[in-house]
Amino acid sequence: MASEQLEKIFKNNEEWIAQQLDKDPSYFKTLGEGQEPNILYIGCSDSRVTAEEVMGLHPGEVFVHRNIANMVISTDLSAQSVITFAVKHLKVKEIIVCGHFCCGGVKAAMQAQDLGLLNPWLRNIRDVYRLHKEELDAIADEDARYNRLVELNVQEQCVNVIKTAVVQKASAERGLRVHGWVFDIKSGKLIDLKIDFDAILAKIMEIYTLKD
């Protein structure tokens, strides 16, 4: 037997269907005809950060991938498959990597604690800390350091997106763009980090640029 919470979900679903049909009788027919989102959103699995709601978008307007701490890892077939499908087949125009303050994954990576199966995943965030250790260690306030690691993690995941062959090709051929954002849970605001990718990539893209 379903719990009260699960039963309420199905009730909510019926109410949502009625609301959508009241506004647009062809709403679900249109959804069933396919999707043409312009945006790929890569975010955290945190239950407090829902992509469409935060951005004020509707079903069909954004293609979404979420995992712990919004990571883009070269060996993660799930993330790489999503990027490939979104770029090559959906032809998205923008890719957003969105982290958030108060991120449990980033917080866990800052602590010297054995978390079992999570260790290999969190090691990728610790690698971000290693790359920016001098800057982070200079921040005395722990919360400020934590927030800065959230921002730097977004930056490095954006770089990982840009390293992929399918993104490089789409950027050159049709101007696909990558953006790094952070969601401030305490204020509800989306923050564009305005990352200067040209400056960051200038010294490394000769290593990662792929040619036919």
Tab-separated table of C-alpha atoms in Angstrom:
chain	number	residue	atom	x	y	z
A	1	MET	CA	0.000	0.000	0.000
A	2	ALA	CA	1.307	3.441	-0.955
A	3	SER	CA	2.168	5.907	1.800
A	4	GLU	CA	0.104	9.049	2.286
A	5	GLN	CA	2.869	11.093	0.683
A	6	LEU	CA	2.867	8.925	-2.451
A	7	GLU	CA	-0.913	8.966	-2.633
A	8	LYS	CA	-0.803	12.750	-2.441
A	9	ILE	CA	1.612	12.824	-5.381
A	10	PHE	CA	-0.931	11.074	-7.608
A	11	LYS	CA	-3.627	13.465	-6.413
A	12	ASN	CA	-1.322	16.393	-7.178
A	13	ASN	CA	-0.728	14.933	-10.631
A	14	GLU	CA	-4.462	14.817	-11.399
A	15	GLU	CA	-4.822	18.425	-10.274
A	16	TRP	CA	-1.838	19.458	-12.387
A	17	ILE	CA	-3.291	17.747	-15.466
A	18	ALA	CA	-6.594	19.586	-14.964
A	19	GLN	CA	-4.782	22.909	-14.566
A	20	GLN	CA	-2.740	22.439	-17.747
A	21	LEU	CA	-5.748	21.388	-19.799
A	22	ASP	CA	-7.743	24.314	-18.453
A	23	LYS	CA	-5.065	26.697	-19.742
A	24	ASP	CA	-4.402	24.806	-22.985
A	25	PRO	CA	-6.569	21.865	-24.105
A	26	SER	CA	-3.834	20.734	-26.522
A	27	TYR	CA	-1.013	20.964	-23.928
A	28	PHE	CA	-0.230	17.252	-23.700
A	29	LYS	CA	-0.777	16.661	-27.403
A	30	THR	CA	1.874	19.291	-28.103
A	31	LEU	CA	4.274	17.735	-25.569
A	32	GLY	CA	3.814	14.361	-27.224
A	33	GLU	CA	4.950	15.707	-30.582
A	34	GLY	CA	8.576	16.026	-29.457
A	35	GLN	CA	11.040	18.338	-27.754
A	36	GLU	CA	13.164	21.186	-29.062
A	37	PRO	CA	14.880	22.710	-26.016
A	38	ASN	CA	17.510	25.373	-26.559
A	39	ILE	CA	19.206	24.723	-23.217
A	40	LEU	CA	21.064	21.837	-21.603
A	41	TYR	CA	21.148	22.298	-17.833
A	42	ILE	CA	23.676	20.312	-15.787
A	43	GLY	CA	22.926	20.682	-12.100
A	44	CYS	CA	23.065	19.084	-8.685
A	45	SER	CA	20.708	16.341	-7.484
A	46	ASP	CA	19.924	18.347	-4.340
A	47	SER	CA	16.166	18.220	-3.694
A	48	ARG	CA	16.087	21.978	-3.025
A	49	VAL	CA	17.273	22.915	-6.516
A	50	THR	CA	14.806	22.090	-9.287
A	51	ALA	CA	15.986	23.288	-12.689
A	52	GLU	CA	12.724	24.292	-14.360
A	53	GLU	CA	11.264	25.974	-11.288
A	54	VAL	CA	14.411	27.955	-10.501
A	55	MET	CA	14.593	29.241	-14.092
A	56	GLY	CA	10.855	29.761	-14.520
A	57	LEU	CA	10.725	27.374	-17.481
A	58	HIS	CA	8.200	24.748	-18.518
A	59	PRO	CA	8.350	21.118	-19.711
A	60	GLY	CA	10.016	20.959	-23.115
A	61	GLU	CA	12.115	24.098	-22.672
A	62	VAL	CA	15.239	22.660	-21.014
A	63	PHE	CA	17.042	19.312	-21.201
A	64	VAL	CA	18.263	18.373	-17.727
A	65	HIS	CA	21.040	16.248	-16.248
A	66	ARG	CA	21.612	16.142	-12.484
A	67	ASN	CA	24.091	14.381	-10.248
A	68	ILE	CA	25.850	14.986	-6.931
A	69	ALA	CA	27.627	18.366	-7.109
A	70	ASN	CA	26.909	18.946	-10.831
A	71	MET	CA	29.974	17.057	-12.020
A	72	VAL	CA	31.072	16.516	-15.630
A	73	ILE	CA	33.521	13.625	-15.558
A	74	SER	CA	35.039	12.180	-18.724
A	75	THR	CA	34.422	8.583	-17.612
A	76	ASP	CA	30.806	9.199	-16.561
A	77	LEU	CA	28.876	7.692	-19.469
A	78	SER	CA	25.605	9.118	-18.209
A	79	ALA	CA	26.789	12.737	-18.299
A	80	GLN	CA	28.705	12.265	-21.546
A	81	SER	CA	25.693	10.621	-23.215
A	82	VAL	CA	23.429	13.469	-22.136
A	83	ILE	CA	25.850	16.059	-23.515
A	84	THR	CA	26.213	14.194	-26.802
A	85	PHE	CA	22.454	13.752	-27.247
A	86	ALA	CA	21.684	17.355	-26.312
A	87	VAL	CA	24.335	18.846	-28.584
A	88	LYS	CA	24.314	16.484	-31.541
A	89	HIS	CA	20.646	15.554	-31.761
A	90	LEU	CA	18.643	18.225	-29.915
A	91	LYS	CA	20.992	20.961	-31.193
A	92	VAL	CA	20.863	22.979	-27.969
A	93	LYS	CA	22.287	26.488	-28.200
A	94	GLU	CA	23.352	26.953	-24.585
A	95	ILE	CA	24.855	24.642	-21.958
A	96	ILE	CA	24.539	25.737	-18.334
A	97	VAL	CA	26.476	24.160	-15.481
A	98	CYS	CA	24.716	25.302	-12.316
A	99	GLY	CA	26.034	24.675	-8.822
A	100	HIS	CA	24.532	25.948	-5.593
A	101	PHE	CA	25.664	27.259	-2.251
A	102	CYS	CA	25.085	24.881	0.700
A	103	CYS	CA	25.997	21.943	-1.559
A	104	GLY	CA	26.391	18.771	0.514
A	105	GLY	CA	28.654	17.133	-2.062
A	106	VAL	CA	31.121	20.011	-2.055
A	107	LYS	CA	30.974	20.195	1.742
A	108	ALA	CA	31.708	16.471	2.027
A	109	ALA	CA	34.692	16.832	-0.296
A	110	MET	CA	36.175	19.444	2.044
A	111	GLN	CA	36.194	16.990	4.932
A	112	ALA	CA	38.714	14.196	5.524
A	113	GLN	CA	36.102	11.505	6.042
A	114	ASP	CA	35.828	8.050	4.484
A	115	LEU	CA	32.430	7.960	2.763
A	116	GLY	CA	32.775	4.591	1.086
A	117	LEU	CA	31.358	4.411	-2.438
A	118	LEU	CA	31.140	8.204	-2.579
A	119	ASN	CA	34.928	8.549	-2.287
A	120	PRO	CA	35.747	8.188	-6.027
A	121	TRP	CA	33.069	10.748	-6.926
A	122	LEU	CA	34.127	13.257	-4.269
A	123	ARG	CA	37.763	12.852	-5.287
A	124	ASN	CA	36.922	14.836	-8.434
A	125	ILE	CA	35.820	17.774	-6.271
A	126	ARG	CA	38.966	17.422	-4.162
A	127	ASP	CA	40.930	17.660	-7.413
A	128	VAL	CA	39.257	21.031	-7.987
A	129	TYR	CA	40.442	22.088	-4.531
A	130	ARG	CA	43.961	20.904	-5.393
A	131	LEU	CA	43.981	22.997	-8.579
A	132	HIS	CA	42.956	26.105	-6.646
A	133	LYS	CA	44.540	25.300	-3.276
A	134	GLU	CA	46.508	28.538	-2.965
A	135	GLU	CA	43.426	30.714	-3.475
A	136	LEU	CA	41.171	28.607	-1.252
A	137	ASP	CA	43.657	28.236	1.597
A	138	ALA	CA	44.003	32.027	1.692
A	139	ILE	CA	40.300	32.370	2.604
A	140	ALA	CA	40.135	32.305	6.394
A	141	ASP	CA	36.352	32.108	6.764
A	142	GLU	CA	35.218	28.514	6.282
A	143	ASP	CA	31.808	29.396	4.819
A	144	ALA	CA	33.382	31.812	2.349
A	145	ARG	CA	35.934	29.168	1.356
A	146	TYR	CA	33.127	26.648	0.920
A	147	ASN	CA	31.159	29.019	-1.322
A	148	ARG	CA	34.244	29.795	-3.379
A	149	LEU	CA	34.872	26.072	-3.928
A	150	VAL	CA	31.281	25.776	-5.150
A	151	GLU	CA	32.037	28.499	-7.723
A	152	LEU	CA	35.386	27.014	-8.733
A	153	ASN	CA	33.818	23.586	-9.101
A	154	VAL	CA	31.286	25.056	-11.537
A	155	GLN	CA	34.151	26.662	-13.436
A	156	GLU	CA	36.095	23.404	-13.731
A	157	GLN	CA	33.009	21.446	-14.800
A	158	CYS	CA	32.375	24.030	-17.518
A	159	VAL	CA	35.945	23.478	-18.683
A	160	ASN	CA	35.279	19.732	-18.722
A	161	VAL	CA	32.226	20.358	-20.915
A	162	ILE	CA	34.296	22.463	-23.311
A	163	LYS	CA	36.931	19.724	-23.555
A	164	THR	CA	34.435	17.286	-25.123
A	165	ALA	CA	34.690	16.745	-28.873
A	166	VAL	CA	30.985	17.235	-29.564
A	167	VAL	CA	30.954	20.608	-27.778
A	168	GLN	CA	34.133	21.784	-29.501
A	169	LYS	CA	32.644	20.948	-32.890
A	170	ALA	CA	29.286	22.608	-32.169
A	171	SER	CA	30.992	25.701	-30.779
A	172	ALA	CA	33.039	26.094	-33.940
A	173	GLU	CA	30.225	25.277	-36.362
A	174	ARG	CA	27.194	26.991	-34.826
A	175	GLY	CA	28.286	29.056	-31.849
A	176	LEU	CA	27.225	26.771	-28.977
A	177	ARG	CA	27.931	28.556	-25.691
A	178	VAL	CA	28.751	27.304	-22.182
A	179	HIS	CA	27.808	29.192	-19.008
A	180	GLY	CA	28.627	28.770	-15.319
A	181	TRP	CA	25.950	29.705	-12.786
A	182	VAL	CA	25.392	29.323	-9.054
A	183	PHE	CA	22.032	29.215	-7.274
A	184	ASP	CA	21.963	30.917	-3.881
A	185	ILE	CA	19.536	28.826	-1.847
A	186	LYS	CA	19.312	31.437	0.910
A	187	SER	CA	18.130	34.206	-1.436
A	188	GLY	CA	16.670	32.246	-4.362
A	189	LYS	CA	18.884	34.129	-6.823
A	190	LEU	CA	20.660	32.713	-9.848
A	191	ILE	CA	24.168	34.127	-10.195
A	192	ASP	CA	25.987	34.230	-13.518
A	193	LEU	CA	29.669	33.749	-12.689
A	194	LYS	CA	30.629	35.426	-15.980
A	195	ILE	CA	33.596	33.114	-16.360
A	196	ASP	CA	36.294	34.312	-18.748
A	197	PHE	CA	36.775	31.042	-20.573
A	198	ASP	CA	39.138	32.555	-23.152
A	199	ALA	CA	41.600	33.447	-20.408
A	200	ILE	CA	41.220	30.136	-18.586
A	201	LEU	CA	41.497	28.008	-21.706
A	202	ALA	CA	44.292	29.941	-23.410
A	203	LYS	CA	47.032	27.878	-21.773
A	204	ILE	CA	45.389	24.467	-21.960
A	205	MET	CA	43.309	24.146	-25.135
A	206	GLU	CA	46.355	23.295	-27.221
A	207	ILE	CA	46.299	20.077	-25.199
A	208	TYR	CA	42.557	19.403	-25.444
A	209	THR	CA	41.564	20.822	-28.852
A	210	LEU	CA	40.505	18.001	-31.166
A	211	LYS	CA	40.838	18.104	-34.956
A	212	ASP	CA	39.393	15.917	-37.702
